[in-house]
Amino acid sequence: MIDRRSFLLAGAAAGMACRMSADREPDYAAPAYEAPLLDFSTVKAPVRIESIELLRAGKEYFVRATGGGLSGVVRTKQVEHYIPILLDLVIPHFIGGDARDLEALIDLVYTKNYKISGQAFWCPVAYVEQSLLDLLGRVAGKPAGSFFGPVTRTEIPVYLSGSGRETTAEEEVDVYVRGVQATGAKAVKFKIGGRMSRNADATPGRTAKLLDLARRKLGDGIVLYADANGSYDARKGIEIGRQLEKLGFQFFEEPCPWEELTETKKVADALDIPVAGGECDHSLWRYQYMVEQRVVDIVQPDLNYNGGLIRAARVARMAREAGLPITPHNTQTGASSGNILQFASVIPNTGPYMEYPWRRPPKQESWFTPHFDVAGGAVPVPKGPGLGVEIDPDYLRKAERIAT
């Protein structure tokens, strides 16, 4: 046991070491994935961020950033649950900055708020980031994706998702038989298990019946994926994975609870079918561990839950270095489609299909263009500046500004 004198001497030595190190430049090697990503050379002058506002129009919420005489706007999802964090803890760290320093601003807001974690923090950061990317694209007169690199795809093949667990197996498969017919999609993802359910099925026998029906009704020409949303432990996950392999499914998403990496790795190590995961994660260090230890074979950061396109591109960079593909998790369509389409148009190691929710033909709204319909199994990347979504100015003029 250490005595008090030894403890005090050790403390004094540590303090001296700290004072000595303070006289030198910090010896810190930033990870390779943090190397600068964005090329703003076409934005010649500083774009001072004058304001960032939260707007509400009916049930819709938007973040609008203004600078250089222009505005960038992004539609949000569930931000109404995170309003104090957005207005009080996120936005103030961007005001007055040069929007071209966006990568540094994203890192700054993290270091100022590092004790806050999860979607409640990173979604507000993502919406601010996307509004600024939209603004910068409008200043430069070019799509926001082009700041990340050359555009390599002008349309994005998608897989249909949005599957639920409240239906029977027959009802759920029929939804996507109709979906494939309506959209020409070549890939579909089904929800299996009960969602974080400790091996319980949504209803007894539903998963086995759904998997078999999906393959029989959709045929061998359609790529099939399965998402368990953390329903299983490793033993059960391996058992279900073997069934997926027999039926020719092409990835198995979140077999085990997302926070339990050791169980997920056991499943990935035991199966031939690729295991996908990462939608709920928001730590770049954790993604690095998942990639380096091959916890998953396909990495799935969400462009909002993980803090935006920049942080997702960092994950893509580390995955590419390890030879892994990235297939972002996505729950947004319509006016929110710009982010996933811009991202997938330029990131070189994106998978063959991006996620796009579909359960029925979408309602055609009049307040934004284009409408991002799936045709021939793909969605065109918008060609306009910024995120490529044009929102009716009259619609936004009627919106209410939200303040704390």
Tab-separated table of C-alpha atoms in Angstrom:
chain	number	residue	atom	x	y	z
A	1	MET	CA	0.000	0.000	0.000
A	2	ILE	CA	1.367	3.451	-0.900
A	3	ASP	CA	2.155	5.672	2.133
A	4	ARG	CA	1.245	9.360	2.346
A	5	ARG	CA	4.817	10.617	1.783
A	6	SER	CA	5.183	8.518	-1.388
A	7	PHE	CA	1.797	9.744	-2.564
A	8	LEU	CA	2.785	13.412	-2.085
A	9	LEU	CA	6.144	12.920	-3.798
A	10	ALA	CA	4.444	11.232	-6.734
A	11	GLY	CA	1.990	14.103	-6.976
A	12	ALA	CA	4.775	16.673	-6.935
A	13	ALA	CA	6.642	14.822	-9.676
A	14	ALA	CA	3.510	14.693	-11.797
A	15	GLY	CA	2.957	18.406	-11.313
A	16	MET	CA	6.535	19.166	-12.370
A	17	ALA	CA	6.102	16.996	-15.466
A	18	CYS	CA	2.947	18.892	-16.358
A	19	ARG	CA	4.736	22.261	-15.986
A	20	MET	CA	7.622	21.046	-18.131
A	21	SER	CA	5.292	19.736	-20.826
A	22	ALA	CA	3.406	23.040	-20.854
A	23	ASP	CA	6.576	24.729	-22.133
A	24	ARG	CA	6.582	22.514	-25.234
A	25	GLU	CA	4.190	22.108	-28.116
A	26	PRO	CA	1.698	19.326	-27.364
A	27	ASP	CA	2.850	16.024	-28.810
A	28	TYR	CA	-0.408	14.788	-30.347
A	29	ALA	CA	-0.804	12.925	-33.598
A	30	ALA	CA	-4.301	13.393	-34.989
A	31	PRO	CA	-5.778	10.223	-36.489
A	32	ALA	CA	-5.575	9.975	-40.263
A	33	TYR	CA	-9.339	10.132	-40.638
A	34	GLU	CA	-9.264	13.692	-39.231
A	35	ALA	CA	-7.164	15.019	-42.119
A	36	PRO	CA	-9.000	17.860	-43.920
A	37	LEU	CA	-11.853	16.595	-46.067
A	38	LEU	CA	-13.508	19.586	-47.665
A	39	ASP	CA	-12.300	21.669	-50.597
A	40	PHE	CA	-13.774	25.155	-50.387
A	41	SER	CA	-11.388	26.687	-52.921
A	42	THR	CA	-14.358	27.849	-55.012
A	43	VAL	CA	-15.636	29.885	-52.053
A	44	LYS	CA	-13.195	32.762	-52.412
A	45	ALA	CA	-14.255	35.062	-49.576
A	46	PRO	CA	-15.097	34.353	-45.948
A	47	VAL	CA	-18.730	33.440	-45.306
A	48	ARG	CA	-19.436	34.844	-41.867
A	49	ILE	CA	-22.230	32.953	-40.134
A	50	GLU	CA	-24.652	35.708	-39.202
A	51	SER	CA	-27.538	33.675	-37.846
A	52	ILE	CA	-28.785	30.123	-37.392
A	53	GLU	CA	-32.491	29.766	-36.684
A	54	LEU	CA	-34.971	27.018	-35.907
A	55	LEU	CA	-38.215	27.421	-37.868
A	56	ARG	CA	-41.534	25.616	-37.555
A	57	ALA	CA	-44.053	25.376	-40.384
A	58	GLY	CA	-46.986	23.243	-39.289
A	59	LYS	CA	-45.503	19.901	-38.250
A	60	GLU	CA	-42.219	20.524	-40.072
A	61	TYR	CA	-39.063	21.940	-38.474
A	62	PHE	CA	-36.155	23.534	-40.356
A	63	VAL	CA	-32.732	24.908	-39.486
A	64	ARG	CA	-31.770	27.982	-41.515
A	65	ALA	CA	-28.244	29.420	-41.618
A	66	THR	CA	-27.573	32.873	-43.063
A	67	GLY	CA	-24.325	34.432	-44.235
A	68	GLY	CA	-22.900	36.291	-47.207
A	69	GLY	CA	-26.352	37.505	-48.181
A	70	LEU	CA	-27.656	33.958	-48.710
A	71	SER	CA	-29.325	31.252	-46.652
A	72	GLY	CA	-29.029	27.493	-46.361
A	73	VAL	CA	-31.982	25.469	-45.111
A	74	VAL	CA	-32.361	21.860	-44.023
A	75	ARG	CA	-35.466	19.986	-42.958
A	76	THR	CA	-34.969	18.185	-39.646
A	77	LYS	CA	-36.359	15.090	-37.982
A	78	GLN	CA	-37.373	14.911	-34.299
A	79	VAL	CA	-35.480	18.103	-33.497
A	80	GLU	CA	-38.470	19.237	-31.436
A	81	HIS	CA	-37.220	16.857	-28.724
A	82	TYR	CA	-33.785	18.523	-28.658
A	83	ILE	CA	-34.587	22.249	-28.902
A	84	PRO	CA	-32.691	23.488	-25.793
A	85	ILE	CA	-29.569	21.595	-26.847
A	86	LEU	CA	-29.754	23.018	-30.379
A	87	LEU	CA	-30.416	26.621	-29.362
A	88	ASP	CA	-28.341	26.901	-26.188
A	89	LEU	CA	-25.433	24.479	-26.601
A	90	VAL	CA	-24.851	24.019	-30.336
A	91	ILE	CA	-25.766	27.117	-32.354
A	92	PRO	CA	-23.779	29.674	-30.260
A	93	HIS	CA	-20.469	27.979	-31.140
A	94	PHE	CA	-21.058	28.563	-34.868
A	95	ILE	CA	-22.256	32.177	-34.863
A	96	GLY	CA	-19.629	34.615	-36.132
A	97	GLY	CA	-17.417	31.900	-37.553
A	98	ASP	CA	-16.391	31.488	-41.169
A	99	ALA	CA	-18.549	28.727	-42.639
A	100	ARG	CA	-15.519	27.557	-44.633
A	101	ASP	CA	-14.019	26.444	-41.296
A	102	LEU	CA	-16.862	23.969	-40.910
A	103	GLU	CA	-14.687	20.977	-40.003
A	104	ALA	CA	-13.012	22.917	-37.196
A	105	LEU	CA	-16.358	24.252	-35.991
A	106	ILE	CA	-17.753	20.712	-35.791
A	107	ASP	CA	-14.771	19.662	-33.680
A	108	LEU	CA	-15.106	22.778	-31.517
A	109	VAL	CA	-18.753	22.179	-30.666
A	110	TYR	CA	-17.816	18.636	-29.635
A	111	THR	CA	-14.988	19.707	-27.328
A	112	LYS	CA	-17.239	22.335	-25.748
A	113	ASN	CA	-19.955	19.759	-25.082
A	114	TYR	CA	-18.105	16.446	-24.850
A	115	LYS	CA	-20.004	15.327	-21.746
A	116	ILE	CA	-23.235	15.336	-23.740
A	117	SER	CA	-23.651	12.336	-25.966
A	118	GLY	CA	-25.992	10.463	-28.243
A	119	GLN	CA	-28.599	11.467	-30.783
A	120	ALA	CA	-29.918	14.295	-28.598
A	121	PHE	CA	-26.620	16.137	-29.127
A	122	TRP	CA	-25.408	14.955	-32.515
A	123	CYS	CA	-28.679	15.424	-34.415
A	124	PRO	CA	-28.714	19.176	-33.668
A	125	VAL	CA	-25.055	19.368	-34.732
A	126	ALA	CA	-25.903	17.530	-37.954
A	127	TYR	CA	-28.746	19.885	-38.825
A	128	VAL	CA	-26.553	22.938	-38.289
A	129	GLU	CA	-23.787	21.361	-40.386
A	130	GLN	CA	-26.166	20.503	-43.218
A	131	SER	CA	-27.679	23.993	-43.246
A	132	LEU	CA	-24.151	25.407	-43.569
A	133	LEU	CA	-23.241	22.979	-46.351
A	134	ASP	CA	-26.407	24.094	-48.133
A	135	LEU	CA	-25.384	27.730	-47.605
A	136	LEU	CA	-21.827	27.168	-48.870
A	137	GLY	CA	-23.113	25.313	-51.916
A	138	ARG	CA	-25.344	28.254	-52.754
A	139	VAL	CA	-22.471	30.694	-52.310
A	140	ALA	CA	-20.317	28.591	-54.667
A	141	GLY	CA	-23.187	27.706	-57.007
A	142	LYS	CA	-22.406	23.989	-56.788
A	143	PRO	CA	-23.753	20.835	-55.098
A	144	ALA	CA	-22.607	20.369	-51.517
A	145	GLY	CA	-21.339	16.875	-52.284
A	146	SER	CA	-18.678	18.272	-54.604
A	147	PHE	CA	-16.884	19.830	-51.612
A	148	PHE	CA	-16.037	16.269	-50.516
A	149	GLY	CA	-14.563	15.156	-53.839
A	150	PRO	CA	-15.459	14.408	-57.444
A	151	VAL	CA	-19.034	13.363	-58.142
A	152	THR	CA	-18.939	9.751	-59.335
A	153	ARG	CA	-22.656	8.912	-59.359
A	154	THR	CA	-25.530	11.010	-60.696
A	155	GLU	CA	-28.180	8.616	-59.442
A	156	ILE	CA	-28.129	6.410	-56.372
A	157	PRO	CA	-29.427	2.816	-56.436
A	158	VAL	CA	-31.474	2.249	-53.287
A	159	TYR	CA	-32.804	-0.591	-51.214
A	160	LEU	CA	-36.335	-0.242	-49.857
A	161	SER	CA	-36.571	-0.175	-46.070
A	162	GLY	CA	-39.022	0.954	-43.410
A	163	SER	CA	-40.255	-2.540	-42.717
A	164	GLY	CA	-42.244	-2.977	-39.507
A	165	ARG	CA	-43.071	-5.663	-36.960
A	166	GLU	CA	-46.729	-4.914	-36.284
A	167	THR	CA	-47.902	-6.814	-39.380
A	168	THR	CA	-48.096	-10.500	-40.187
A	169	ALA	CA	-45.299	-12.006	-42.245
A	170	GLU	CA	-47.636	-12.235	-45.245
A	171	GLU	CA	-48.719	-8.590	-44.970
A	172	GLU	CA	-45.157	-7.353	-44.642
A	173	VAL	CA	-43.816	-9.250	-47.621
A	174	ASP	CA	-46.736	-8.039	-49.742
A	175	VAL	CA	-45.822	-4.413	-48.910
A	176	TYR	CA	-42.454	-4.912	-50.577
A	177	VAL	CA	-43.717	-6.987	-53.464
A	178	ARG	CA	-45.792	-3.894	-54.290
A	179	GLY	CA	-42.803	-1.676	-53.559
A	180	VAL	CA	-40.546	-3.484	-56.005
A	181	GLN	CA	-43.258	-3.306	-58.660
A	182	ALA	CA	-43.811	0.427	-58.075
A	183	THR	CA	-40.174	1.521	-57.881
A	184	GLY	CA	-38.140	-1.002	-59.826
A	185	ALA	CA	-35.965	-1.467	-56.728
A	186	LYS	CA	-33.490	-4.330	-56.865
A	187	ALA	CA	-33.038	-4.690	-53.098
A	188	VAL	CA	-35.231	-4.788	-49.963
A	189	LYS	CA	-34.552	-4.928	-46.222
A	190	PHE	CA	-36.874	-6.638	-43.739
A	191	LYS	CA	-37.123	-6.214	-39.964
A	192	ILE	CA	-36.774	-9.473	-38.055
A	193	GLY	CA	-36.895	-10.447	-34.389
A	194	GLY	CA	-38.658	-8.271	-31.835
A	195	ARG	CA	-36.282	-5.239	-31.500
A	196	MET	CA	-33.940	-5.333	-28.484
A	197	SER	CA	-36.078	-8.279	-27.407
A	198	ARG	CA	-33.638	-10.777	-25.831
A	199	ASN	CA	-34.264	-13.458	-28.463
A	200	ALA	CA	-38.060	-13.071	-28.489
A	201	ASP	CA	-39.759	-12.789	-31.881
A	202	ALA	CA	-42.266	-10.030	-32.637
A	203	THR	CA	-44.853	-12.814	-32.655
A	204	PRO	CA	-44.013	-16.518	-32.398
A	205	GLY	CA	-42.671	-17.887	-35.675
A	206	ARG	CA	-42.950	-14.592	-37.569
A	207	THR	CA	-39.269	-14.250	-38.494
A	208	ALA	CA	-38.854	-17.723	-40.000
A	209	LYS	CA	-42.071	-17.367	-41.985
A	210	LEU	CA	-41.171	-13.858	-43.202
A	211	LEU	CA	-37.702	-14.866	-44.398
A	212	ASP	CA	-38.995	-17.821	-46.361
A	213	LEU	CA	-41.902	-15.854	-47.872
A	214	ALA	CA	-39.655	-12.948	-48.835
A	215	ARG	CA	-37.348	-15.166	-50.831
A	216	ARG	CA	-40.183	-17.122	-52.464
A	217	LYS	CA	-42.316	-14.108	-53.389
A	218	LEU	CA	-39.534	-11.729	-54.431
A	219	GLY	CA	-37.407	-14.359	-56.129
A	220	ASP	CA	-33.684	-14.767	-56.561
A	221	GLY	CA	-33.362	-11.595	-58.639
A	222	ILE	CA	-33.961	-9.304	-55.658
A	223	VAL	CA	-31.205	-8.632	-53.115
A	224	LEU	CA	-32.503	-9.215	-49.581
A	225	TYR	CA	-31.186	-7.815	-46.307
A	226	ALA	CA	-32.350	-8.411	-42.712
A	227	ASP	CA	-32.283	-6.038	-39.730
A	228	ALA	CA	-32.708	-7.448	-36.217
A	229	ASN	CA	-32.384	-4.140	-34.306
A	230	GLY	CA	-30.444	-5.882	-31.550
A	231	SER	CA	-32.961	-8.676	-31.020
A	232	TYR	CA	-30.515	-11.504	-30.262
A	233	ASP	CA	-27.603	-12.651	-28.189
A	234	ALA	CA	-24.657	-14.164	-30.048
A	235	ARG	CA	-25.965	-17.730	-29.908
A	236	LYS	CA	-29.362	-16.855	-31.346
A	237	GLY	CA	-27.845	-14.362	-33.769
A	238	ILE	CA	-25.639	-17.077	-35.247
A	239	GLU	CA	-28.643	-19.394	-35.529
A	240	ILE	CA	-30.673	-16.749	-37.393
A	241	GLY	CA	-27.650	-15.861	-39.499
A	242	ARG	CA	-27.399	-19.455	-40.713
A	243	GLN	CA	-31.014	-19.246	-41.878
A	244	LEU	CA	-30.232	-16.017	-43.728
A	245	GLU	CA	-27.266	-17.663	-45.431
A	246	LYS	CA	-29.386	-20.574	-46.638
A	247	LEU	CA	-31.886	-18.139	-48.160
A	248	GLY	CA	-29.212	-16.033	-49.855
A	249	PHE	CA	-29.643	-12.833	-47.826
A	250	GLN	CA	-26.725	-10.469	-48.379
A	251	PHE	CA	-26.288	-8.733	-45.033
A	252	PHE	CA	-27.439	-9.156	-41.436
A	253	GLU	CA	-27.852	-5.840	-39.635
A	254	GLU	CA	-27.555	-5.334	-35.874
A	255	PRO	CA	-27.973	-8.957	-34.770
A	256	CYS	CA	-27.131	-7.995	-31.171
A	257	PRO	CA	-27.743	-4.869	-29.059
A	258	TRP	CA	-25.667	-2.099	-30.609
A	259	GLU	CA	-23.742	-1.326	-27.419
A	260	GLU	CA	-22.648	-4.964	-26.978
A	261	LEU	CA	-19.771	-5.191	-29.443
A	262	THR	CA	-18.372	-8.470	-28.140
A	263	GLU	CA	-21.602	-10.311	-28.967
A	264	THR	CA	-21.811	-8.705	-32.408
A	265	LYS	CA	-18.226	-9.713	-33.153
A	266	LYS	CA	-18.962	-13.320	-32.193
A	267	VAL	CA	-21.761	-13.340	-34.759
A	268	ALA	CA	-19.612	-11.703	-37.433
A	269	ASP	CA	-16.753	-14.146	-36.832
A	270	ALA	CA	-19.041	-17.179	-37.029
A	271	LEU	CA	-20.959	-16.310	-40.201
A	272	ASP	CA	-20.199	-15.966	-43.889
A	273	ILE	CA	-22.987	-13.431	-44.432
A	274	PRO	CA	-21.673	-9.875	-43.862
A	275	VAL	CA	-22.761	-8.345	-40.553
A	276	ALA	CA	-23.693	-4.656	-40.663
A	277	GLY	CA	-23.920	-2.148	-37.827
A	278	GLY	CA	-23.177	1.306	-36.509
A	279	GLU	CA	-26.418	3.236	-36.991
A	280	CYS	CA	-26.729	4.161	-33.308
A	281	ASP	CA	-23.061	4.979	-32.780
A	282	HIS	CA	-21.656	8.486	-32.496
A	283	SER	CA	-18.087	8.053	-31.244
A	284	LEU	CA	-15.375	8.120	-33.899
A	285	TRP	CA	-13.081	6.190	-31.562
A	286	ARG	CA	-15.730	3.496	-31.224
A	287	TYR	CA	-16.122	3.314	-35.003
A	288	GLN	CA	-12.348	2.980	-35.275
A	289	TYR	CA	-12.429	0.046	-32.865
A	290	MET	CA	-15.301	-1.586	-34.776
A	291	VAL	CA	-13.397	-1.267	-38.034
A	292	GLU	CA	-9.979	-2.332	-36.755
A	293	GLN	CA	-11.354	-5.317	-34.824
A	294	ARG	CA	-13.757	-6.280	-37.636
A	295	VAL	CA	-16.740	-6.167	-35.316
A	296	VAL	CA	-18.801	-5.552	-38.454
A	297	ASP	CA	-18.222	-6.089	-42.166
A	298	ILE	CA	-20.370	-3.151	-43.326
A	299	VAL	CA	-20.322	0.176	-41.462
A	300	GLN	CA	-23.595	2.101	-41.135
A	301	PRO	CA	-23.265	5.564	-39.585
A	302	ASP	CA	-26.425	7.643	-39.676
A	303	LEU	CA	-25.842	11.068	-41.226
A	304	ASN	CA	-27.804	12.698	-38.399
A	305	TYR	CA	-27.247	10.472	-35.354
A	306	ASN	CA	-23.461	10.618	-35.878
A	307	GLY	CA	-23.319	14.397	-36.323
A	308	GLY	CA	-23.482	15.051	-40.063
A	309	LEU	CA	-21.820	14.402	-43.391
A	310	ILE	CA	-18.323	15.370	-42.257
A	311	ARG	CA	-18.214	12.861	-39.416
A	312	ALA	CA	-19.795	10.182	-41.624
A	313	ALA	CA	-17.116	10.868	-44.235
A	314	ARG	CA	-14.481	10.373	-41.547
A	315	VAL	CA	-16.023	6.994	-40.746
A	316	ALA	CA	-16.031	6.185	-44.466
A	317	ARG	CA	-12.356	7.096	-44.644
A	318	MET	CA	-11.389	4.744	-41.804
A	319	ALA	CA	-13.572	1.988	-43.279
A	320	ARG	CA	-11.983	2.426	-46.705
A	321	GLU	CA	-8.525	2.119	-45.178
A	322	ALA	CA	-9.618	-1.255	-43.767
A	323	GLY	CA	-11.190	-2.358	-47.043
A	324	LEU	CA	-14.759	-2.115	-45.748
A	325	PRO	CA	-17.821	-0.573	-47.412
A	326	ILE	CA	-20.063	2.034	-45.834
A	327	THR	CA	-23.847	1.965	-46.199
A	328	PRO	CA	-25.301	4.799	-44.095
A	329	HIS	CA	-28.434	4.229	-42.073
A	330	ASN	CA	-31.201	6.465	-43.399
A	331	THR	CA	-34.775	7.092	-42.265
A	332	GLN	CA	-35.480	10.240	-44.310
A	333	THR	CA	-37.038	10.800	-47.719
A	334	GLY	CA	-38.675	13.692	-49.566
A	335	ALA	CA	-37.309	17.122	-48.639
A	336	SER	CA	-34.739	15.461	-46.363
A	337	SER	CA	-33.217	13.357	-49.156
A	338	GLY	CA	-30.488	15.793	-50.114
A	339	ASN	CA	-28.013	14.711	-47.455
A	340	ILE	CA	-27.897	10.984	-48.273
A	341	LEU	CA	-27.867	11.618	-52.034
A	342	GLN	CA	-25.067	14.198	-51.898
A	343	PHE	CA	-23.049	11.908	-49.633
A	344	ALA	CA	-23.489	8.792	-51.758
A	345	SER	CA	-22.635	10.684	-54.947
A	346	VAL	CA	-19.032	11.285	-53.857
A	347	ILE	CA	-17.927	8.783	-51.183
A	348	PRO	CA	-15.973	6.070	-53.031
A	349	ASN	CA	-16.596	3.096	-50.722
A	350	THR	CA	-20.366	3.355	-50.460
A	351	GLY	CA	-22.145	0.039	-50.876
A	352	PRO	CA	-24.136	-0.950	-53.962
A	353	TYR	CA	-27.461	0.321	-52.550
A	354	MET	CA	-28.324	3.162	-50.190
A	355	GLU	CA	-31.180	2.864	-47.711
A	356	TYR	CA	-34.436	4.588	-48.682
A	357	PRO	CA	-37.654	4.063	-46.681
A	358	TRP	CA	-40.766	3.024	-48.618
A	359	ARG	CA	-44.056	1.481	-47.525
A	360	ARG	CA	-46.426	3.137	-49.977
A	361	PRO	CA	-46.197	5.710	-52.780
A	362	PRO	CA	-45.138	9.012	-51.171
A	363	LYS	CA	-47.480	11.965	-50.908
A	364	GLN	CA	-46.471	14.701	-53.344
A	365	GLU	CA	-45.913	17.881	-51.309
A	366	SER	CA	-46.092	21.276	-52.998
A	367	TRP	CA	-43.635	23.179	-50.807
A	368	PHE	CA	-40.388	21.682	-52.104
A	369	THR	CA	-38.786	20.381	-55.288
A	370	PRO	CA	-37.640	17.943	-56.604
A	371	HIS	CA	-39.725	15.076	-55.235
A	372	PHE	CA	-37.065	12.331	-55.152
A	373	ASP	CA	-39.185	9.501	-56.489
A	374	VAL	CA	-37.591	6.061	-56.807
A	375	ALA	CA	-37.679	4.995	-60.464
A	376	GLY	CA	-35.774	2.137	-62.025
A	377	GLY	CA	-34.517	1.316	-58.545
A	378	ALA	CA	-32.632	4.596	-58.126
A	379	VAL	CA	-33.049	8.216	-57.012
A	380	PRO	CA	-31.387	11.010	-59.035
A	381	VAL	CA	-28.853	13.191	-57.232
A	382	PRO	CA	-30.183	16.772	-57.324
A	383	LYS	CA	-28.112	19.051	-59.550
A	384	GLY	CA	-28.920	22.345	-57.858
A	385	PRO	CA	-26.624	24.193	-55.454
A	386	GLY	CA	-26.200	23.138	-51.845
A	387	LEU	CA	-28.126	20.046	-50.846
A	388	GLY	CA	-30.184	20.495	-54.008
A	389	VAL	CA	-33.575	20.926	-52.324
A	390	GLU	CA	-35.565	24.042	-53.188
A	391	ILE	CA	-38.100	25.072	-50.546
A	392	ASP	CA	-40.872	27.481	-51.505
A	393	PRO	CA	-39.900	30.910	-50.051
A	394	ASP	CA	-43.561	31.712	-49.340
A	395	TYR	CA	-43.846	28.516	-47.316
A	396	LEU	CA	-40.822	29.452	-45.196
A	397	ARG	CA	-41.968	33.064	-44.849
A	398	LYS	CA	-44.996	31.808	-42.945
A	399	ALA	CA	-42.859	29.696	-40.605
A	400	GLU	CA	-42.583	30.526	-36.914
A	401	ARG	CA	-39.150	31.232	-35.462
A	402	ILE	CA	-38.570	29.079	-32.373
A	403	ALA	CA	-36.625	30.490	-29.436
A	404	THR	CA	-35.992	29.249	-25.908
